[in-house]
Each structure stands twice: as structure tokens, then as C-alpha cells.
Coordinates of C-alpha atoms and ligand atoms in Angstrom, one line a residue:
M259 CA -18.9 16.4 30.3
T260 CA -15.9 17.7 28.8
T261 CA -16.8 19.8 25.8
P262 CA -15.9 17.8 22.4
V263 CA -12.2 18.8 20.5
E264 CA -14.2 20.1 17.1
A265 CA -12.9 19.0 13.8
D266 CA -14.1 19.5 9.6
A267 CA -12.8 16.5 9.7
V268 CA -11.4 13.5 11.6
V269 CA -8.8 10.9 9.7
V270 CA -8.4 7.6 11.0
G271 CA -5.1 6.7 9.8
A272 CA -1.5 8.7 9.4
G273 CA -0.2 6.4 6.5
P274 CA 0.2 8.4 2.9
A275 CA -3.5 8.0 2.4
G276 CA -4.3 10.1 5.4
T277 CA -1.8 12.4 5.6
A278 CA -2.4 13.4 1.7
F279 CA -5.6 14.2 2.7
A280 CA -5.2 16.1 5.9
L281 CA -2.5 18.3 3.7
N282 CA -4.4 18.9 0.3
L283 CA -7.6 20.1 3.4
A284 CA -6.0 21.5 6.6
P285 CA -4.6 24.8 4.9
L286 CA -9.1 25.0 4.3
H287 CA -10.7 23.3 6.9
R288 CA -10.1 21.9 10.6
V289 CA -8.2 18.4 10.3
L290 CA -7.8 16.1 12.8
V291 CA -6.0 13.0 12.0
L292 CA -5.7 10.3 14.5
D293 CA -2.9 7.2 14.4
R294 CA -2.8 4.0 16.4
R295 CA 1.0 3.9 16.3
A296 CA 3.4 6.9 17.3
G297 CA 5.4 6.7 14.4
P298 CA 5.5 4.6 11.0
A299 CA 5.3 0.8 10.9
V300 CA 8.5 -0.6 9.8
R301 CA 7.5 -1.9 6.4
I302 CA 8.3 -4.6 3.7
G303 CA 10.0 -1.2 1.8
E304 CA 8.4 -0.7 -1.3
S305 CA 8.7 1.4 -4.6
L306 CA 6.6 4.2 -5.6
A307 CA 5.2 4.2 -9.7
P308 CA 7.4 6.9 -12.0
A309 CA 4.0 9.0 -12.0
A310 CA 4.1 9.5 -8.7
R311 CA 5.7 12.9 -9.6
R312 CA 3.0 14.5 -11.2
L313 CA 0.6 13.9 -7.9
L314 CA 3.7 15.7 -5.9
A315 CA 4.3 18.2 -8.1
D316 CA 0.0 18.9 -8.2
M317 CA 0.4 18.8 -4.0
G318 CA 3.6 21.4 -4.0
L319 CA 5.7 18.9 -2.5
W320 CA 7.9 17.6 -5.9
D321 CA 11.1 19.7 -5.0
A322 CA 10.4 18.8 -1.1
F323 CA 10.6 14.8 -2.2
L324 CA 13.4 14.6 -4.1
A325 CA 15.0 16.6 -0.6
E326 CA 14.3 13.8 1.3
G327 CA 16.7 12.1 -0.7
H328 CA 15.0 8.3 -1.9
S329 CA 16.9 6.3 -4.1
P330 CA 15.7 6.6 -7.8
C331 CA 14.4 2.9 -9.5
H332 CA 15.7 3.0 -12.8
G333 CA 14.4 -0.1 -14.0
G334 CA 14.1 -4.2 -13.1
R335 CA 14.1 -7.2 -14.4
S336 CA 12.3 -10.0 -14.7
V337 CA 11.9 -13.4 -14.7
W338 CA 8.2 -14.1 -16.3
G339 CA 6.8 -16.2 -19.0
G340 CA 9.9 -17.4 -19.8
P341 CA 13.3 -18.8 -18.1
L342 CA 15.3 -16.0 -19.7
P343 CA 16.1 -12.2 -18.2
V344 CA 14.5 -9.4 -19.2
E345 CA 15.2 -5.8 -18.2
A346 CA 13.2 -2.0 -18.9
D347 CA 14.9 0.5 -17.7
S348 CA 12.7 4.0 -17.2
L349 CA 14.6 5.8 -19.6
R350 CA 11.8 6.3 -22.0
D351 CA 9.3 7.0 -19.3
L352 CA 8.1 11.0 -19.0
D353 CA 7.7 11.2 -15.7
G354 CA 11.6 9.5 -14.8
P355 CA 12.6 7.0 -12.3
G356 CA 10.4 5.3 -9.9
W357 CA 11.8 5.1 -6.2
H358 CA 13.3 2.6 -3.6
L359 CA 10.9 4.2 -0.9
D360 CA 12.7 4.5 2.5
R361 CA 9.3 4.0 3.6
G362 CA 9.8 4.9 7.4
R363 CA 11.2 8.4 6.4
F364 CA 8.3 8.7 3.6
D365 CA 5.1 8.2 5.6
G366 CA 7.1 10.5 8.8
W367 CA 8.0 13.2 5.9
L368 CA 4.0 13.5 5.0
R369 CA 3.1 13.4 8.5
R370 CA 5.3 16.7 9.4
V371 CA 4.1 18.2 5.9
A372 CA 0.1 17.7 7.1
A373 CA 1.4 19.5 10.5
S374 CA 2.9 22.5 8.5
R375 CA 0.3 22.9 6.4
G376 CA -2.4 22.8 9.9
A377 CA -3.6 19.5 10.1
A378 CA -3.4 18.2 13.9
L379 CA -1.7 14.7 14.6
L380 CA -2.4 12.8 18.2
V381 CA -0.9 9.8 17.9
P382 CA -1.0 6.9 19.2
A383 CA -4.9 7.6 19.5
Q384 CA -7.6 5.7 17.9
P385 CA -11.3 5.9 18.2
L386 CA -13.1 3.7 20.9
S387 CA -16.4 4.5 19.6
V388 CA -18.3 6.5 16.9
D389 CA -21.5 7.4 16.7
R390 CA -23.9 9.6 14.7
A391 CA -25.0 13.7 16.3
G392 CA -26.7 15.4 14.4
Q393 CA -25.1 16.2 10.5
G394 CA -21.8 14.9 12.2
W395 CA -20.1 12.2 14.7
L396 CA -19.1 12.3 18.0
L397 CA -16.1 9.8 18.7
E398 CA -14.8 8.8 22.0
V399 CA -10.9 8.8 21.2
E400 CA -8.0 6.9 23.7
T401 CA -5.0 8.6 23.7
A402 CA -2.3 8.3 26.6
G403 CA -4.4 6.8 28.6
R404 CA -7.2 9.4 28.1
R405 CA -10.5 9.2 26.6
I406 CA -11.3 12.5 24.6
P407 CA -14.9 13.5 23.0
V408 CA -13.9 14.7 19.7
H409 CA -16.6 16.4 17.3
A410 CA -16.7 16.2 13.4
R411 CA -18.6 16.8 10.1
L412 CA -16.9 14.6 8.2
L413 CA -14.6 11.0 8.6
V414 CA -12.2 9.8 6.3
D415 CA -11.1 6.3 6.8
A416 CA -7.3 5.6 6.0
G417 CA -6.9 3.2 8.0
G418 CA -5.2 1.0 5.8
R419 CA -7.0 -2.7 4.5
G420 CA -8.5 -3.3 8.0
S421 CA -11.0 -0.6 7.0
P422 CA -11.3 -0.2 10.7
L423 CA -14.1 3.1 10.0
A424 CA -15.9 1.9 7.1
K425 CA -16.7 -1.2 8.4
R426 CA -18.1 0.0 11.6
F427 CA -20.9 1.7 8.8
G428 CA -21.7 -1.7 7.3
A429 CA -19.1 -1.9 4.3
R430 CA -17.6 -4.8 3.2
R431 CA -14.7 -5.7 1.9
A432 CA -15.2 -7.8 -1.7
V433 CA -11.8 -10.1 -1.6
S434 CA -10.8 -11.4 -5.3
D435 CA -8.0 -14.2 -4.1
R436 CA -5.9 -15.3 -1.5
L437 CA -2.3 -13.3 -1.8
V438 CA 0.4 -13.4 0.4
C439 CA 3.6 -12.2 1.3
G440 CA 6.2 -13.7 3.7
W441 CA 9.9 -11.5 3.2
V442 CA 13.2 -11.2 4.9
H443 CA 15.2 -7.9 5.6
G444 CA 19.0 -8.3 4.5
I445 CA 22.2 -6.6 3.5
D446 CA 24.0 -6.7 0.4
A447 CA 28.1 -6.4 0.3
P448 CA 29.5 -3.4 -0.3
G449 CA 29.0 -1.7 -3.6
R450 CA 27.9 -4.3 -5.0
Q451 CA 24.3 -3.1 -4.4
S452 CA 22.3 -3.4 -8.1
G453 CA 19.6 -0.6 -8.3
L454 CA 16.9 -2.8 -10.3
T455 CA 14.0 -4.3 -8.8
W456 CA 13.9 -8.0 -9.4
I457 CA 10.8 -10.2 -10.3
E458 CA 10.8 -14.1 -10.7
A459 CA 7.9 -16.3 -11.4
E460 CA 8.1 -19.6 -9.9
P461 CA 5.4 -22.9 -10.3
D462 CA 3.7 -21.7 -6.7
G463 CA 3.9 -17.8 -7.3
W464 CA 6.4 -15.1 -7.5
W465 CA 9.5 -13.7 -5.5
Y466 CA 10.5 -9.6 -5.4
S467 CA 14.1 -8.2 -4.3
A468 CA 14.5 -4.6 -4.1
P469 CA 17.5 -2.3 -2.5
L470 CA 16.8 -0.1 0.1
P471 CA 18.0 2.3 2.0
E472 CA 22.1 1.3 3.5
G473 CA 22.7 -1.1 1.6
R474 CA 20.2 -3.4 2.7
R475 CA 18.0 -5.5 0.7
V476 CA 14.6 -7.2 1.2
V477 CA 13.9 -10.7 -0.9
A478 CA 10.1 -11.9 -0.8
F479 CA 8.1 -14.7 -2.0
H480 CA 3.8 -14.4 -2.7
T481 CA 2.1 -17.2 -3.3
D482 CA -2.1 -18.2 -1.8
A483 CA -2.9 -18.6 1.8
D484 CA -4.5 -21.9 1.2
L485 CA -1.5 -23.6 -0.6
P486 CA 0.9 -25.4 0.6
A487 CA 4.0 -22.9 -0.5
A488 CA 2.2 -20.5 2.0
A489 CA 4.0 -22.3 5.3
D490 CA 7.4 -21.4 3.2
A491 CA 6.5 -18.0 3.2
R492 CA 5.4 -17.6 6.9
D493 CA 8.9 -19.4 8.2
T494 CA 12.0 -16.9 7.2
A495 CA 14.2 -20.2 7.3
S496 CA 11.8 -22.4 4.7
L497 CA 11.8 -19.0 2.5
L498 CA 15.6 -18.6 2.5
R499 CA 15.6 -22.6 1.2
R500 CA 13.3 -22.0 -1.4
L501 CA 14.8 -18.9 -3.0
S502 CA 17.7 -21.3 -3.7
T503 CA 15.8 -23.4 -6.2
C504 CA 15.2 -19.7 -7.6
S505 CA 18.2 -19.8 -10.1
V506 CA 18.1 -16.4 -11.8
L507 CA 17.2 -14.6 -8.5
S508 CA 19.8 -16.5 -6.5
D509 CA 22.6 -15.7 -9.0
S510 CA 21.6 -12.1 -9.0
L511 CA 21.8 -12.2 -4.9
R512 CA 25.0 -14.0 -5.2
A513 CA 26.2 -11.3 -7.1
C514 CA 25.2 -8.5 -5.0
G515 CA 26.8 -10.9 -2.0
F516 CA 23.3 -10.3 0.0
E517 CA 23.3 -12.1 3.2
A518 CA 19.8 -12.5 5.1
D519 CA 19.9 -10.7 8.5
G520 CA 20.4 -12.8 11.6
Q521 CA 17.5 -14.6 14.0
G522 CA 15.6 -12.0 15.6
E523 CA 12.7 -9.3 15.8
G524 CA 12.4 -7.3 12.4
R525 CA 14.2 -10.2 10.5
G526 CA 11.5 -10.8 8.4
G527 CA 7.4 -10.9 8.3
F528 CA 4.0 -12.2 6.8
C529 CA 1.2 -10.3 5.3
A530 CA -2.0 -10.1 3.2
A531 CA -1.0 -8.8 -0.2
H532 CA -4.5 -9.7 -2.2
S533 CA -6.8 -7.9 -4.1
S534 CA -9.8 -6.1 -2.4
S535 CA -12.0 -3.3 -2.5
L536 CA -14.8 -2.2 -0.5
S537 CA -18.1 -1.4 -1.1
P538 CA -19.4 1.2 -0.7
A539 CA -16.5 3.8 -0.5
S540 CA -18.2 6.2 0.7
G541 CA -21.6 6.9 2.7
E542 CA -23.6 10.3 5.1
G543 CA -20.9 11.9 6.3
W544 CA -17.8 10.1 5.7
L545 CA -15.3 8.1 3.2
A546 CA -12.2 5.6 2.2
V547 CA -9.0 6.0 1.4
G548 CA -5.8 4.0 0.2
D549 CA -5.8 0.5 0.7
A550 CA -8.9 1.2 2.9
A551 CA -11.2 1.8 -0.1
L552 CA -9.0 -0.4 -2.8
G553 CA -6.2 -2.7 -2.2
F554 CA -3.5 -3.6 -4.5
D555 CA -1.5 -6.8 -5.7
P556 CA 1.8 -6.0 -4.9
L557 CA 2.9 -7.0 -8.9
S558 CA 1.2 -3.5 -9.7
S559 CA 3.4 -1.7 -7.6
Q560 CA 0.7 1.3 -7.0
G561 CA -0.7 0.8 -4.0
I562 CA 1.3 4.0 -2.4
F563 CA 0.4 6.4 -5.9
N564 CA -3.0 5.3 -4.8
A565 CA -3.3 6.7 -1.7
L566 CA -1.9 9.6 -2.8
Y567 CA -4.1 10.2 -5.5
T568 CA -7.6 9.0 -2.9
G569 CA -5.9 11.7 -0.9
L570 CA -5.8 13.8 -3.2
A571 CA -9.1 13.4 -4.7
A572 CA -11.2 12.5 -1.5
A573 CA -9.7 16.2 0.0
E574 CA -11.3 17.9 -3.0
A575 CA -14.5 15.9 -2.3
A576 CA -14.8 16.8 1.1
D577 CA -13.8 20.3 0.6
R578 CA -17.0 20.2 -1.4
H579 CA -18.9 18.3 0.9
L580 CA -18.1 20.8 3.7
S581 CA -19.2 23.7 1.5
G582 CA -22.2 22.2 1.2
D583 CA -22.3 20.1 -2.0
P584 CA -24.6 16.7 -1.2
T585 CA -23.2 14.8 -4.3
A586 CA -19.7 15.2 -3.4
L587 CA -18.6 12.4 -1.3
S588 CA -20.8 9.9 -3.8
N589 CA -19.4 11.3 -6.6
Y590 CA -15.7 10.7 -4.7
A591 CA -17.1 6.9 -4.9
A592 CA -18.1 6.8 -8.1
G593 CA -14.5 7.9 -9.3
L594 CA -12.9 4.5 -7.5
T595 CA -14.6 2.8 -10.5
P596 CA -12.8 2.8 -13.6
I597 CA -9.3 2.7 -11.1
R598 CA -10.4 -0.3 -10.3
E599 CA -11.8 -1.8 -13.4
A600 CA -8.0 -0.4 -15.0
Y601 CA -6.2 -1.7 -12.7
R602 CA -8.2 -5.5 -12.8
A603 CA -7.3 -5.3 -17.0
H604 CA -3.4 -4.4 -16.3
L605 CA -3.1 -7.0 -13.6
R606 CA -5.2 -9.5 -16.3
A607 CA -3.2 -9.2 -18.2
W608 CA 0.2 -9.1 -16.6
Y609 CA -0.4 -12.7 -15.1
G610 CA -1.7 -13.7 -18.6
L611 CA 1.8 -13.3 -19.3
E612 CA 3.2 -16.5 -17.5
R613 CA 1.8 -19.6 -18.8
R614 CA 4.4 -22.0 -17.8
W615 CA 3.2 -23.5 -15.0
Q616 CA -0.9 -23.5 -16.4
D617 CA -1.8 -26.8 -14.0
R618 CA -0.9 -25.1 -10.9
P619 CA -3.0 -23.9 -8.9
F620 CA -1.9 -20.7 -8.3
W621 CA -1.2 -19.8 -12.2
S622 CA -4.9 -21.9 -13.6
R623 CA -6.3 -19.3 -10.7
R624 CA -5.7 -16.1 -12.4
L625 CA -5.5 -17.6 -15.5
S626 CA -9.1 -19.1 -15.7
N627 CA -11.2 -17.0 -14.1
P628 CA -8.8 -13.7 -12.7
L629 CA -10.0 -11.3 -9.8
S630 CA -13.7 -13.2 -9.8
P631 CA -14.5 -11.8 -6.6
L632 CA -13.7 -14.9 -3.8
G633 CA -16.6 -13.1 -1.7
R634 CA -17.1 -10.6 0.9
G635 CA -14.0 -10.7 3.3
T636 CA -11.8 -8.9 5.9
Ligands
FAD969 C1 3.8 -7.2 0.5 C2 3.3 -6.0 0.0 C3 4.2 -5.5 -0.5 C4 4.1 -4.0 -1.5 N1 4.7 -3.4 -2.1 C5 4.3 -2.1 -2.7 C6 5.2 -1.6 -3.9 O1 5.9 -1.5 -3.9 N2 4.7 0.0 -4.0 C7 3.2 0.3 -3.9 O2 3.1 1.3 -4.3 N3 3.2 -0.2 -3.2 C8 3.0 -1.4 -2.4 N4 2.2 -1.8 -1.5 C9 1.0 -1.4 -1.2 C10 1.4 0.0 -0.4 O3 2.0 -0.5 0.9 C11 -0.1 0.9 0.2 O4 -0.5 0.3 -1.0 C12 0.0 1.9 1.1 O5 0.5 1.7 2.3 C13 -1.0 2.2 1.6 O6 -1.6 3.5 2.0 P1 -2.7 3.5 3.4 O7 -2.1 5.2 3.6 O8 -4.0 3.6 2.4 O9 -2.4 2.4 4.2 P2 -1.3 2.9 5.2 O10 0.1 2.5 5.1 O11 -1.4 1.0 6.0 O12 -1.8 3.0 6.6 C14 -2.5 2.8 7.5 C15 -2.5 3.5 8.9 O13 -3.5 3.6 9.8 C16 -3.0 3.4 11.1 N5 -4.5 2.6 11.6 C17 -4.7 1.4 11.5 N6 -6.4 1.4 11.9 C18 -6.0 2.0 13.0 C19 -7.6 3.0 14.0 N7 -8.1 1.8 14.1 N8 -7.6 3.7 14.9 C20 -6.1 3.9 14.4 N9 -5.1 4.4 13.3 C21 -5.7 3.1 12.8 C22 -2.4 2.4 10.9 O14 -1.5 2.5 12.1 C23 -1.2 2.7 9.6 O15 -0.9 4.4 9.6 C24 2.8 -2.9 -0.9 C25 1.4 -3.8 0.2 C26 2.2 -5.3 0.3 C27 1.3 -5.8 1.5

């Protein structure tokens, strides 16, 4: 039998949460990161909250982040709670602007930083089996058509909303709503791009639009999966027809000379965007970080911040655990409770501001009993 590869921590998932964990722990312990994708996936096009500046500085990454050249986001325009657009800028935010990320570049950069700090990256790779072996774990990892045994003292689920490891250990995700998102990418006319993020509420959900690198733009519609409007989110032609009924956003897009991409792969997408939380978020010899632990509504713009924060907090807990502290992992998981509660309070306040369509299911659900668990889900 092949001798197992030895690691102190094996991380499944090389998104922002997994790489933040790896780059903080790798200077102290042997870290192996696996991802089933060779490179970062195509994503909708996300914004990074201004407060991420403090986290990146704590990790010694602020100057390097700036050198990556992501576009600053100086504010947003929202049509929310009334028909008139309201603009808010980040001039008075002590953390400075937020950022319109080039998500592929951001994820690829974090992978490189983790590797430069000593983490081993194995991609594409995924665990086929995971078994307890003494105080640690024995994994069979599939990579490039081969099966490699790996022995780890600690496992980290950084596999996103699917929580691929934690689910094997019996942890369950509590789902609070049925939010889904359909989006289309396109291009703005040269010299006419606006740097603002746009949000607009409508009777069955809400719209989001933001600039992307190289003059491109995303336009996204959010609604609940069980509502008829979800059919429009799934199909890009229907999504664009629906967009024309959304007056302020349509006018803004026209002013930018926005043209949606033609037919074909990469034109748009559809995905789950509900709030959810994993329970428990740690167990004997494992913990979960990022979306694998807490899935946020995109309205909050907090998902990547949370991925970075939990990656850093989990690395500190992992160091204590590997150094013999028996309470380190459970303390880490307990620290997620106030994050979840603060998130819920903020989201409730935001949805509560929009009262024009209280008779419509999308809004009445959020106003009457916001974020009560729908049940155990994915
Ligand atoms: C529609 C939408 C809009 C959003 N907008 C924003 C926004 O504006 N701002 C913001 O901050 N956040 C936003 N988010 C949230 C943000 O995308 C996530 O919070 C963030 O990507 C979480 O990072 P992560 O590392 O936890 O997970 P992910 O980025 O999902 O990374 C998980 C990684 O695990 C890998 N993986 C999964 N399963 C396996 C397996 N079995 N084996 C090996 N590898 C595996 C995947 O390939 C992937 O690379 C949005 C989300 C959605 C759905």
C-alpha cells in the first residue's frame, strides 16, 4: 500500500475561505488544499465590502491586494422603499471604498499567496472517501486519474454552500428562505460606464447591477425559487424582457449603453442565493469556513468578507487545536453565532424598509416572519 501523504490540515475548497485559512496557517503547520477545479470558477461578479481592508491588513495583504488593480466601488444607487433613486457614497467610510472584484483574479491571487506561504495546492482534486484514523483522518483523494491516500490531523470544509465534508459527518444546513438569482453579463459603451452599484426593488424581488473589469457589467434578478417570477430568472431572454419593466435600472443601463452578451455559454447563469447556516459548524477533528458554514443573501454583500474572516479565525483556532487546546474548534464554532445573529438583524432591517408590495409573497414572507428556518435543506 502507498504511504499516505502527511498533512496537519487538509482543506477541501480553494475559494476565498479555504485560501484565507491556508495562507494564515501554512507558516505554522503543514497545510494541503484540494479543489475539484483547476482554476477559479466563472462567478456572477461580486463586490467586496470596505471593512475587508482591515482583514486584508491583518493578514499582511493590503498592499498586495491594491497592486492587483481591482476597481474601487465609491457608492451605490438604490430604489428601495420608494420610487425615487437614493445615492450613498463611501466618502465618510473610515475603511474607504468597497471593491468591484475581478473574482477570477482575486481567487487566483489568494491561491498563489497561500502557496507562497507554504501551503500545498492539489488541483483538480477531491476526496473520494474520508475515514477516521486514530486521532486524525485518512482520505482517498482523486487527482489526475490517480488515487492518493492522505493522512490529516484536521479537516476543513471550505467547499462552499454544498458543505461537502460536513455533510458526510452528519451536519445539516438550516435554510431560511428560497432566494435564487439569475444574471446576464454584457458590456457598457466605451467611456460610459458608471462605477456605482445599483439595486432596485420590484414586486417579486430585486435587481442588482455592477460594473465588471474591462468595461463589462452584470445585471442580476433575485426572487424566490417557488414563485412564477423564478422562470424569468432562469431564462436570459425572459430576464431581459422583465428588466424593461424596471424603469430606473433600465434608464441607467441605457445611459451606459449596456448591451447584453449574445447567445452562448457564459452569457448568464442561475444559482441559489438563500441564507443558510450549518449546524454544527465544527466537530471532532473538523470545522467549516465561509459559505460552508454560513450562506448569506447577496443583498448583504458580506459573503466574501465572511469567507476571509472565518478563514482567518479558523486558522487561529486550528493552530490552538493542533497545539493541544481541546476547546479550540468548539470555541470557533460558538463565535459564528453572534455573526449569524448580527447578519439576520441587518437583513431584517433592510428588507423591512421596502413596504410597497406587502401583499406580494416575496415581500410578505420577509416582512411577516423574516429568516425563520424553512427547514433542513441542502
Ligand atoms: C448571486 C450571488 C451574488 C453574490 N454577491 C456577492 C457580493 O456582491 N459580495 C460578496 O461579498 N459576496 C457575494 N456573494 C457570496 C460569495 O460569492 C460567497 O460568499 C463566496 O464565494 C464564499 O467563498 P467560499 O470560499 O466560502 O466558497 P466558494 O467561493 O464557493 O469556494 C468553494 C470552493 O470549493 C470547491 N469545492 C466544492 N466542493 C468540492 C469538493 N467536493 N472537492 C473539492 N473542491 C470542492 C469549489 O470548486 C470552490 O472552488 C454572492 C453569492 C451569490 C450566490
